Amino acid sequence: CDRLLQHRMHKLALAARRSYIDVLLPPLLNAVREPGQASTSVSPYYWDYQGRYDLKLGRDQFELVAFGSSDTLELSQSGTEETQPISLDTHQSFHRLRLVWSRSTESGWKLSLAPTVGLTRFNFRIGDLFKGGITSNDLNVRGAAVKELRQGLTFETGIDVTLLRLAAAAERSSE
């Protein structure tokens, strides 16, 4: 066990970001709108993240990766009697988690196995009239073998298996 700990190597990387246009844009649009005019409100909102953890144990390497994003848009219009009120909202997001195991053999081959699980969603709403969405759950597994035959020439073979489950829903208001 002590020898195993001596050969261990860790790496960790994390990142995230968020847009702020949803905070800045609505006050700006209201500031330039003339009194009595129709008001259009646009609120885009975006964020994403990614993280990675690498661990090396002798000839075995492990990599755990998580990443995803979310993107929302809300659009609405209201105002004078001549203005027809409208609203449109969309939201799409995805999240993935992948674990990769790889090992270099004494004969020069690099073997790897990488299962990935994921969730993807898309939802929308058109006022109070119509709403719907699609959700996808998936599992992907990739097994690969790579060998450098000579400088500049690499042989790679592998297999990919994907399982996918889709669910869709739509609803129209009875009004």
Coordinates of N, CA, C and O in Angstrom, one line a residue:
C1 N 0.8 -1.2 0.0 CA 0.0 0.0 0.0 C 0.9 1.3 0.0 O 0.6 2.2 -0.7
D2 N 2.0 1.3 0.8 CA 2.8 2.4 0.8 C 3.5 2.7 -0.5 O 3.6 3.8 -1.0
R3 N 3.8 1.6 -1.3 CA 4.4 1.8 -2.6 C 3.4 2.4 -3.6 O 3.7 3.2 -4.4
L4 N 2.1 1.9 -3.4 CA 1.0 2.4 -4.3 C 0.9 4.0 -4.1 O 0.7 4.7 -5.1
L5 N 1.0 4.4 -2.9 CA 0.8 5.9 -2.6 C 2.0 6.7 -3.2 O 1.8 7.8 -3.6
Q6 N 3.2 6.1 -3.2 CA 4.3 6.8 -3.7 C 4.2 7.1 -5.3 O 4.7 8.0 -5.7
H7 N 3.5 6.2 -6.0 CA 3.4 6.4 -7.4 C 2.1 7.1 -7.8 O 1.8 7.2 -9.0
R8 N 1.4 7.6 -6.9 CA 0.1 8.2 -7.2 C 0.3 9.7 -7.6 O 1.1 10.4 -7.1
M9 N -0.4 10.1 -8.6 CA -0.4 11.5 -9.1 C -1.8 12.0 -9.3 O -2.6 11.4 -10.0
H10 N -2.1 13.1 -8.7 CA -3.4 13.7 -8.8 C -3.3 15.1 -9.6 O -2.4 15.8 -9.5
K11 N -4.4 15.3 -10.3 CA -4.6 16.7 -10.9 C -6.1 17.0 -10.8 O -6.9 16.1 -11.0
L12 N -6.4 18.2 -10.5 CA -7.8 18.7 -10.4 C -7.9 20.0 -11.1 O -7.1 20.9 -10.9
A13 N -9.0 20.2 -11.9 CA -9.2 21.4 -12.6 C -10.7 21.7 -12.6 O -11.5 20.8 -12.9
L14 N -11.1 22.9 -12.2 CA -12.5 23.3 -12.2 C -12.7 24.6 -12.9 O -11.8 25.5 -12.8
A15 N -13.8 24.8 -13.5 CA -14.1 26.1 -14.2 C -15.6 26.2 -14.3 O -16.4 25.3 -14.4
A16 N -16.1 27.5 -14.2 CA -17.5 27.8 -14.4 C -17.6 29.2 -14.8 O -16.7 30.1 -14.6
R17 N -18.7 29.5 -15.5 CA -18.9 30.9 -16.0 C -20.4 31.1 -16.1 O -21.2 30.2 -16.2
R18 N -20.8 32.4 -16.1 CA -22.2 32.8 -16.1 C -22.3 34.1 -16.9 O -21.4 35.0 -16.8
S19 N -23.3 34.2 -17.7 CA -23.5 35.5 -18.5 C -24.3 36.4 -17.5 O -25.1 36.0 -16.7
Y20 N -24.2 37.7 -17.8 CA -24.9 38.7 -17.0 C -25.7 39.6 -17.9 O -26.2 40.6 -17.4
I21 N -25.9 39.2 -19.1 CA -26.8 40.1 -20.0 C -28.2 40.1 -19.5 O -28.9 41.1 -19.7
D22 N -28.7 39.1 -18.8 CA -30.0 39.1 -18.3 C -30.2 40.1 -17.2 O -31.3 40.6 -16.9
V23 N -29.1 40.6 -16.6 CA -29.2 41.6 -15.6 C -29.0 43.0 -16.2 O -29.7 43.9 -15.8
L24 N -28.2 43.1 -17.2 CA -27.9 44.4 -17.9 C -28.9 44.8 -18.9 O -29.2 46.0 -19.1
L25 N -29.4 43.9 -19.7 CA -30.2 44.2 -20.9 C -31.6 44.8 -20.6 O -32.0 45.8 -21.1
P26 N -32.4 44.2 -19.7 CA -33.7 44.7 -19.4 C -33.7 46.2 -18.9 O -34.5 47.0 -19.5
P27 N -32.9 46.6 -18.0 CA -32.9 48.0 -17.6 C -32.5 48.9 -18.8 O -33.0 50.0 -18.9
L28 N -31.6 48.5 -19.6 CA -31.2 49.3 -20.8 C -32.3 49.4 -21.8 O -32.6 50.5 -22.3
L29 N -33.1 48.4 -22.1 CA -34.2 48.5 -22.9 C -35.3 49.4 -22.4 O -35.9 50.1 -23.1
N30 N -35.5 49.3 -21.1 CA -36.5 50.2 -20.4 C -36.1 51.6 -20.5 O -36.9 52.5 -20.6
A31 N -34.8 51.9 -20.4 CA -34.3 53.3 -20.4 C -34.5 53.9 -21.7 O -34.7 55.2 -21.8
V32 N -34.4 53.2 -22.8 CA -34.5 53.8 -24.2 C -35.9 53.7 -24.7 O -36.2 54.3 -25.7
R33 N -36.8 53.1 -24.0 CA -38.2 53.0 -24.4 C -39.0 54.3 -24.1 O -38.8 54.8 -23.0
E34 N -39.7 54.8 -25.0 CA -40.4 56.1 -24.8 C -41.7 55.7 -24.1 O -42.3 54.7 -24.3
P35 N -42.2 56.7 -23.2 CA -43.4 56.4 -22.5 C -44.6 56.2 -23.4 O -44.7 56.8 -24.5
G36 N -45.4 55.2 -23.1 CA -46.6 54.8 -23.9 C -46.3 53.9 -25.0 O -47.2 53.4 -25.7
Q37 N -45.0 53.6 -25.2 CA -44.7 52.6 -26.3 C -44.7 51.2 -25.7 O -44.7 51.0 -24.5
A38 N -44.8 50.3 -26.7 CA -44.8 48.9 -26.3 C -43.5 48.5 -25.7 O -42.4 49.1 -26.0
S39 N -43.5 47.6 -24.7 CA -42.3 47.2 -24.0 C -41.9 45.8 -24.5 O -42.8 44.9 -24.4
T40 N -40.7 45.6 -24.9 CA -40.2 44.3 -25.2 C -39.1 43.9 -24.2 O -38.2 44.7 -24.0
S41 N -39.3 42.8 -23.6 CA -38.3 42.4 -22.6 C -37.6 41.1 -23.1 O -38.3 40.1 -23.5
V42 N -36.3 41.2 -23.1 CA -35.5 40.0 -23.5 C -34.5 39.7 -22.4 O -33.8 40.5 -21.9
S43 N -34.6 38.4 -21.9 CA -33.7 38.0 -20.8 C -33.0 36.7 -21.2 O -33.5 35.6 -20.9
P44 N -31.8 36.8 -21.9 CA -31.0 35.6 -22.1 C -30.2 35.3 -20.8 O -29.7 36.3 -20.2
Y45 N -30.0 34.1 -20.5 CA -29.3 33.7 -19.3 C -28.5 32.4 -19.6 O -29.1 31.5 -20.1
Y46 N -27.2 32.4 -19.4 CA -26.4 31.3 -19.8 C -25.4 31.0 -18.6 O -24.8 31.9 -18.0
W47 N -25.1 29.7 -18.4 CA -24.0 29.3 -17.5 C -23.5 27.9 -17.9 O -24.2 27.2 -18.6
D48 N -22.3 27.7 -17.6 CA -21.7 26.4 -17.9 C -20.6 26.0 -16.8 O -20.2 26.9 -16.1
Y49 N -20.2 24.8 -16.8 CA -19.2 24.3 -15.9 C -18.5 23.2 -16.5 O -18.9 22.5 -17.4
Q50 N -17.3 22.9 -15.9 CA -16.5 21.7 -16.2 C -15.6 21.5 -15.1 O -15.1 22.4 -14.5
G51 N -15.3 20.2 -14.9 CA -14.4 19.8 -13.9 C -13.7 18.5 -14.3 O -14.3 17.7 -15.1
R52 N -12.5 18.3 -13.9 CA -11.7 17.2 -14.3 C -10.8 16.8 -13.1 O -10.1 17.6 -12.5
Y53 N -10.8 15.5 -12.9 CA -9.9 14.9 -11.9 C -9.1 13.8 -12.5 O -9.7 12.9 -13.1
D54 N -7.8 13.9 -12.5 CA -6.9 12.8 -13.0 C -6.2 12.1 -11.9 O -5.7 12.8 -11.0
L55 N -6.0 10.8 -12.0 CA -5.3 10.0 -11.0 C -4.5 9.0 -11.8 O -5.0 8.3 -12.6
K56 N -3.2 8.9 -11.4 CA -2.3 7.9 -12.0 C -1.9 7.0 -11.0 O -1.4 7.4 -9.9
L57 N -2.1 5.7 -11.2 CA -1.7 4.6 -10.3 C -0.8 3.6 -11.1 O -1.4 2.8 -11.8
G58 N 0.4 3.8 -11.0 CA 1.3 2.9 -11.8 C 1.1 3.1 -13.3 O 1.1 4.2 -13.8
R59 N 0.7 2.0 -14.0 CA 0.4 2.0 -15.4 C -1.0 2.4 -15.7 O -1.4 2.7 -16.8
D60 N -1.8 2.4 -14.7 CA -3.3 2.8 -14.9 C -3.5 4.3 -14.7 O -2.9 4.9 -13.7
Q61 N -4.3 4.8 -15.5 CA -4.7 6.2 -15.4 C -6.2 6.3 -15.4 O -6.9 5.6 -16.1
F62 N -6.7 7.2 -14.5 CA -8.1 7.4 -14.4 C -8.4 8.9 -14.6 O -7.6 9.7 -14.1
E63 N -9.5 9.1 -15.3 CA -9.9 10.5 -15.5 C -11.4 10.6 -15.3 O -12.2 9.9 -15.9
L64 N -11.8 11.5 -14.4 CA -13.2 11.8 -14.1 C -13.5 13.2 -14.6 O -12.9 14.1 -14.2
V65 N -14.5 13.3 -15.5 CA -14.8 14.6 -16.1 C -16.3 14.8 -16.0 O -17.1 13.9 -16.3
A66 N -16.7 16.0 -15.6 CA -18.1 16.5 -15.5 C -18.2 17.8 -16.2 O -17.3 18.7 -16.0
F67 N -19.2 17.9 -17.1 CA -19.3 19.2 -17.8 C -20.8 19.4 -18.2 O -21.5 18.4 -18.3
G68 N -21.2 20.6 -18.4 CA -22.6 20.9 -18.8 C -22.9 22.4 -18.9 O -22.0 23.2 -18.7
S69 N -24.1 22.7 -19.4 CA -24.4 24.1 -19.6 C -25.9 24.2 -19.5 O -26.7 23.2 -19.6
S70 N -26.4 25.4 -19.3 CA -27.8 25.8 -19.3 C -27.9 27.1 -20.1 O -27.2 28.0 -19.9
D71 N -29.0 27.2 -20.9 CA -29.2 28.4 -21.7 C -30.7 28.6 -21.7 O -31.5 27.8 -22.1
T72 N -31.1 29.8 -21.2 CA -32.5 30.2 -21.1 C -32.7 31.5 -21.8 O -31.9 32.4 -21.7
L73 N -33.8 31.6 -22.5 CA -34.2 32.9 -23.2 C -35.7 33.1 -22.8 O -36.5 32.3 -23.1
E74 N -35.9 34.3 -22.3 CA -37.3 34.7 -22.0 C -37.6 36.0 -22.8 O -36.8 37.0 -22.7
L75 N -38.6 36.0 -23.6 CA -38.9 37.2 -24.5 C -40.4 37.5 -24.2 O -41.3 36.6 -24.3
S76 N -40.7 38.7 -23.9 CA -42.1 39.1 -23.8 C -42.3 40.5 -24.3 O -41.4 41.3 -24.3
Q77 N -43.6 40.8 -24.7 CA -43.9 42.1 -25.2 C -45.3 42.5 -24.6 O -46.2 41.7 -24.5
S78 N -45.4 43.7 -24.1 CA -46.6 44.3 -23.6 C -46.6 45.7 -23.8 O -45.6 46.3 -24.3
G79 N -47.7 46.4 -23.6 CA -47.7 47.9 -23.7 C -49.1 48.4 -24.1 O -50.1 48.2 -23.4
T80 N -49.2 49.1 -25.2 CA -50.4 49.9 -25.6 C -51.5 48.9 -26.0 O -51.3 47.7 -26.2
E81 N -52.7 49.5 -26.2 CA -53.9 48.7 -26.6 C -53.6 48.1 -28.0 O -54.2 47.0 -28.3
E82 N -52.9 48.7 -28.8 CA -52.6 48.2 -30.2 C -51.6 47.0 -30.2 O -51.5 46.3 -31.1
T83 N -50.9 46.9 -29.1 CA -49.8 45.9 -29.0 C -50.4 44.6 -28.5 O -51.1 44.5 -27.5
Q84 N -50.2 43.5 -29.3 CA -50.6 42.2 -28.9 C -49.6 41.6 -27.9 O -48.4 41.5 -28.3
P85 N -50.0 41.3 -26.7 CA -49.0 40.8 -25.8 C -48.5 39.4 -26.2 O -49.3 38.5 -26.6
I86 N -47.2 39.1 -26.1 CA -46.7 37.8 -26.5 C -45.6 37.4 -25.5 O -45.1 38.3 -24.8
S87 N -45.4 36.2 -25.4 CA -44.2 35.7 -24.6 C -43.7 34.4 -25.1 O -44.5 33.6 -25.7
L88 N -42.4 34.2 -25.1 CA -41.8 33.0 -25.6 C -40.6 32.7 -24.7 O -39.8 33.6 -24.4
D89 N -40.6 31.5 -24.2 CA -39.5 31.1 -23.3 C -38.9 29.8 -23.8 O -39.7 28.9 -24.2
T90 N -37.6 29.7 -23.8 CA -36.9 28.5 -24.1 C -35.9 28.2 -23.1 O -35.3 29.1 -22.5
H91 N -35.6 26.9 -22.8 CA -34.6 26.5 -21.9 C -34.0 25.2 -22.5 O -34.7 24.3 -22.8
Q92 N -32.7 25.2 -22.6 CA -32.0 24.0 -23.0 C -30.8 23.8 -22.1 O -30.1 24.8 -21.7
S93 N -30.5 22.5 -21.8 CA -29.4 22.2 -20.9 C -28.9 20.8 -21.2 O -29.6 20.0 -21.7
F94 N -27.6 20.6 -20.8 CA -27.0 19.3 -20.9 C -26.0 19.1 -19.8 O -25.4 20.1 -19.3
H95 N -25.9 17.9 -19.4 CA -24.9 17.5 -18.3 C -24.3 16.2 -18.7 O -25.0 15.3 -19.1
R96 N -23.0 16.0 -18.5 CA -22.3 14.8 -18.8 C -21.3 14.4 -17.7 O -20.7 15.3 -17.1
L97 N -21.2 13.2 -17.5 CA -20.2 12.6 -16.5 C -19.5 11.5 -17.2 O -20.2 10.5 -17.6
R98 N -18.2 11.6 -17.3 CA -17.4 10.5 -17.9 C -16.3 10.0 -17.0 O -15.6 10.8 -16.4
L99 N -16.1 8.7 -17.0 CA -15.0 8.1 -16.3 C -14.1 7.4 -17.4 O -14.7 6.6 -18.1
V100 N -12.8 7.7 -17.4 CA -12.0 7.0 -18.4 C -10.9 6.2 -17.6 O -10.3 6.8 -16.7
W101 N -10.7 5.0 -18.0 CA -9.6 4.2 -17.5 C -8.7 3.9 -18.7 O -9.2 3.5 -19.8
S102 N -7.4 4.0 -18.5 CA -6.5 3.7 -19.6 C -5.2 3.1 -19.0 O -4.9 3.4 -17.8
R103 N -4.6 2.2 -19.8 CA -3.4 1.5 -19.3 C -2.5 1.3 -20.6 O -2.9 0.9 -21.6
S104 N -1.2 1.6 -20.4 CA -0.2 1.3 -21.4 C 0.4 0.0 -21.1 O 0.9 -0.3 -20.0
T105 N 0.5 -0.9 -22.1 CA 1.0 -2.2 -21.9 C 2.5 -2.2 -22.2 O 3.0 -1.3 -22.9
E106 N 3.2 -3.3 -21.8 CA 4.6 -3.4 -22.1 C 4.8 -3.6 -23.6 O 5.9 -3.3 -24.1
S107 N 3.8 -4.1 -24.4 CA 4.0 -4.3 -25.8 C 3.7 -3.0 -26.6 O 3.7 -3.0 -27.8
G108 N 3.4 -1.9 -25.9 CA 3.2 -0.6 -26.6 C 1.8 -0.2 -26.9 O 1.6 0.8 -27.5
W109 N 0.9 -1.1 -26.5 CA -0.5 -0.7 -26.8 C -1.0 0.2 -25.6 O -0.6 0.0 -24.5
K110 N -2.0 1.1 -25.9 CA -2.7 1.8 -24.9 C -4.1 1.4 -25.0 O -4.8 1.6 -26.0
L111 N -4.6 0.8 -23.9 CA -6.0 0.3 -23.8 C -6.8 1.3 -23.0 O -6.3 1.9 -22.0
S112 N -8.1 1.5 -23.4 CA -8.9 2.4 -22.6 C -10.4 2.0 -22.7 O -10.8 1.4 -23.6
L113 N -11.1 2.4 -21.6 CA -12.5 2.2 -21.5 C -13.1 3.4 -20.9 O -12.6 3.9 -19.9
A114 N -14.2 3.9 -21.6 CA -14.7 5.2 -21.1 C -16.2 5.2 -21.2 O -16.8 5.5 -22.2
P115 N -16.9 5.0 -20.1 CA -18.4 5.1 -20.0 C -18.7 6.6 -19.7 O -18.0 7.3 -19.0
T116 N -19.8 7.1 -20.4 CA -20.3 8.4 -20.2 C -21.8 8.4 -20.0 O -22.5 7.7 -20.8
V117 N -22.3 9.1 -19.0 CA -23.7 9.2 -18.8 C -24.1 10.7 -19.0 O -23.3 11.6 -18.8
G118 N -25.3 10.9 -19.6 CA -25.7 12.2 -19.9 C -27.2 12.5 -19.8 O -28.0 11.6 -19.9
L119 N -27.5 13.7 -19.6 CA -28.9 14.2 -19.6 C -29.0 15.5 -20.4 O -28.1 16.4 -20.3
T120 N -29.9 15.5 -21.4 CA -30.1 16.7 -22.2 C -31.6 17.1 -22.2 O -32.4 16.2 -22.3
R121 N -31.9 18.3 -22.0 CA -33.3 18.8 -21.9 C -33.5 20.0 -22.8 O -32.6 20.9 -22.9
F122 N -34.6 20.1 -23.5 CA -35.1 21.3 -24.2 C -36.5 21.5 -23.9 O -37.4 20.6 -24.1
N123 N -36.9 22.7 -23.4 CA -38.2 23.0 -23.0 C -38.6 24.4 -23.6 O -37.7 25.2 -23.7
F124 N -39.8 24.5 -24.0 CA -40.3 25.8 -24.5 C -41.7 26.1 -24.1 O -42.5 25.2 -23.7
R125 N -42.1 27.4 -24.1 CA -43.4 27.8 -23.8 C -43.7 29.0 -24.7 O -42.9 29.9 -24.8
I126 N -44.9 29.0 -25.3 CA -45.4 30.1 -26.1 C -46.6 30.7 -25.4 O -47.7 30.1 -25.5
G127 N -46.3 31.7 -24.6 CA -47.4 32.4 -23.8 C -48.1 31.3 -23.0 O -47.4 30.4 -22.4
D128 N -49.4 31.4 -22.9 CA -50.2 30.4 -22.2 C -50.8 29.4 -23.1 O -51.7 28.6 -22.8
L129 N -50.4 29.5 -24.4 CA -51.1 28.7 -25.5 C -50.5 27.3 -25.6 O -51.2 26.3 -25.8
F130 N -49.1 27.2 -25.5 CA -48.5 25.9 -25.9 C -47.2 25.8 -25.1 O -46.4 26.8 -25.0
K131 N -46.9 24.6 -24.6 CA -45.6 24.3 -24.0 C -45.2 22.9 -24.3 O -46.1 22.0 -24.6
G132 N -43.9 22.6 -24.3 CA -43.5 21.3 -24.6 C -42.0 21.1 -24.3 O -41.3 22.0 -23.8
G133 N -41.5 19.9 -24.5 CA -40.1 19.6 -24.2 C -39.7 18.3 -24.6 O -40.5 17.4 -24.9
I134 N -38.4 18.1 -24.7 CA -37.8 16.8 -25.0 C -36.7 16.6 -24.0 O -35.9 17.5 -23.7
T135 N -36.6 15.4 -23.5 CA -35.6 15.0 -22.5 C -34.9 13.7 -23.1 O -35.5 12.8 -23.5
S136 N -33.5 13.7 -23.0 CA -32.7 12.6 -23.5 C -31.8 12.1 -22.3 O -31.1 13.0 -21.8
N137 N -31.9 10.9 -22.0 CA -30.9 10.2 -21.1 C -30.1 9.3 -21.9 O -30.7 8.5 -22.7
D138 N -28.8 9.3 -21.8 CA -28.0 8.5 -22.6 C -26.8 7.9 -21.8 O -26.4 8.5 -20.8
L139 N -26.4 6.7 -22.3 CA -25.2 6.1 -21.8 C -24.4 5.7 -23.0 O -24.8 5.0 -23.9
N140 N -23.1 6.1 -23.0 CA -22.2 5.8 -24.1 C -21.0 5.1 -23.4 O -20.5 5.5 -22.4
V141 N -20.5 4.1 -24.1 CA -19.3 3.4 -23.7 C -18.4 3.2 -24.9 O -18.8 2.8 -25.9
R142 N -17.1 3.6 -24.7 CA -16.1 3.5 -25.7 C -14.9 2.7 -25.2 O -14.4 3.0 -24.1
G143 N -14.6 1.6 -25.9 CA -13.4 0.8 -25.6 C -12.5 1.0 -26.8 O -12.9 1.0 -28.0
A144 N -11.2 1.2 -26.5 CA -10.2 1.5 -27.6 C -8.9 0.9 -27.3 O -8.5 0.6 -26.2
A145 N -8.2 0.6 -28.4 CA -6.8 0.1 -28.3 C -6.0 0.9 -29.4 O -6.4 1.0 -30.5
V146 N -4.9 1.5 -28.9 CA -4.1 2.4 -29.8 C -2.6 1.9 -29.7 O -2.1 1.6 -28.6
K147 N -1.9 1.9 -30.9 CA -0.5 1.6 -30.9 C 0.2 2.4 -31.9 O -0.3 2.5 -33.1
E148 N 1.3 3.0 -31.6 CA 2.1 3.7 -32.5 C 3.0 2.7 -33.2 O 3.8 2.0 -32.6
L149 N 2.7 2.6 -34.5 CA 3.5 1.6 -35.3 C 4.9 2.1 -35.7 O 5.8 1.3 -35.7
R150 N 5.0 3.4 -36.0 CA 6.2 4.1 -36.2 C 5.9 5.5 -36.1 O 4.8 6.0 -36.0
Q151 N 6.9 6.4 -36.1 CA 6.7 7.8 -35.9 C 5.8 8.3 -37.0 O 6.1 8.1 -38.2
G152 N 4.7 8.9 -36.6 CA 3.8 9.5 -37.6 C 2.7 8.5 -38.1 O 1.9 8.9 -38.9
L153 N 2.8 7.2 -37.6 CA 1.8 6.2 -38.0 C 1.3 5.5 -36.8 O 2.0 4.8 -36.1
T154 N 0.0 5.7 -36.5 CA -0.7 5.2 -35.4 C -1.9 4.3 -35.8 O -2.6 4.7 -36.7
F155 N -2.0 3.2 -35.2 CA -3.2 2.3 -35.4 C -4.1 2.4 -34.2 O -3.7 2.3 -33.1
E156 N -5.4 2.7 -34.5 CA -6.4 2.7 -33.4 C -7.6 2.0 -33.8 O -8.1 2.1 -35.0
T157 N -8.1 1.2 -32.9 CA -9.4 0.5 -33.1 C -10.2 0.6 -31.9 O -9.7 0.9 -30.8
G158 N -11.5 0.4 -32.0 CA -12.4 0.6 -30.9 C -13.8 0.2 -31.2 O -14.1 -0.1 -32.3
I159 N -14.6 0.3 -30.1 CA -16.0 0.0 -30.3 C -16.7 1.1 -29.4 O -16.3 1.4 -28.4
D160 N -17.9 1.5 -30.0 CA -18.7 2.5 -29.3 C -20.1 1.9 -29.2 O -20.7 1.3 -30.1
V161 N -20.7 1.9 -28.0 CA -22.0 1.5 -27.7 C -22.8 2.6 -27.1 O -22.3 3.3 -26.1
T162 N -24.0 2.9 -27.6 CA -24.8 4.0 -27.1 C -26.2 3.5 -26.8 O -26.8 2.8 -27.6
L163 N -26.7 3.8 -25.6 CA -28.1 3.5 -25.2 C -28.7 4.9 -25.0 O -28.2 5.7 -24.3
L164 N -29.9 5.1 -25.6 CA -30.5 6.4 -25.6 C -32.0 6.3 -25.2 O -32.7 5.4 -25.8
R165 N -32.5 7.1 -24.3 CA -33.9 7.1 -24.0 C -34.4 8.5 -24.2 O -33.9 9.5 -23.6
L166 N -35.4 8.7 -25.1 CA -36.0 10.0 -25.4 C -37.4 10.1 -24.8 O -38.2 9.1 -24.9
A167 N -37.8 11.2 -24.3 CA -39.1 11.5 -23.8 C -39.5 12.8 -24.3 O -38.8 13.8 -24.2
A168 N -40.7 12.9 -25.0 CA -41.2 14.2 -25.5 C -42.6 14.4 -25.0 O -43.4 13.5 -24.8
A169 N -42.9 15.7 -24.7 CA -44.2 16.1 -24.2 C -44.6 17.4 -24.8 O -43.8 18.3 -25.0
A170 N -45.9 17.6 -25.1 CA -46.4 18.9 -25.6 C -47.8 19.0 -25.1 O -48.5 18.1 -24.9
E171 N -48.1 20.3 -24.8 CA -49.5 20.5 -24.2 C -50.0 21.9 -24.8 O -49.3 22.9 -24.8
R172 N -51.2 21.8 -25.2 CA -51.9 23.1 -25.7 C -52.9 23.5 -24.8 O -53.7 22.6 -24.3
S173 N -53.0 24.8 -24.5 CA -54.0 25.3 -23.6 C -55.4 25.2 -24.2 O -55.5 25.3 -25.4
S174 N -56.4 24.9 -23.3 CA -57.7 24.8 -23.8 C -58.5 26.1 -24.0 O -59.6 26.2 -24.4
E175 N -57.8 27.2 -23.7 CA -58.4 28.5 -23.8 C -58.6 28.9 -25.2 O -57.9 28.7 -26.1

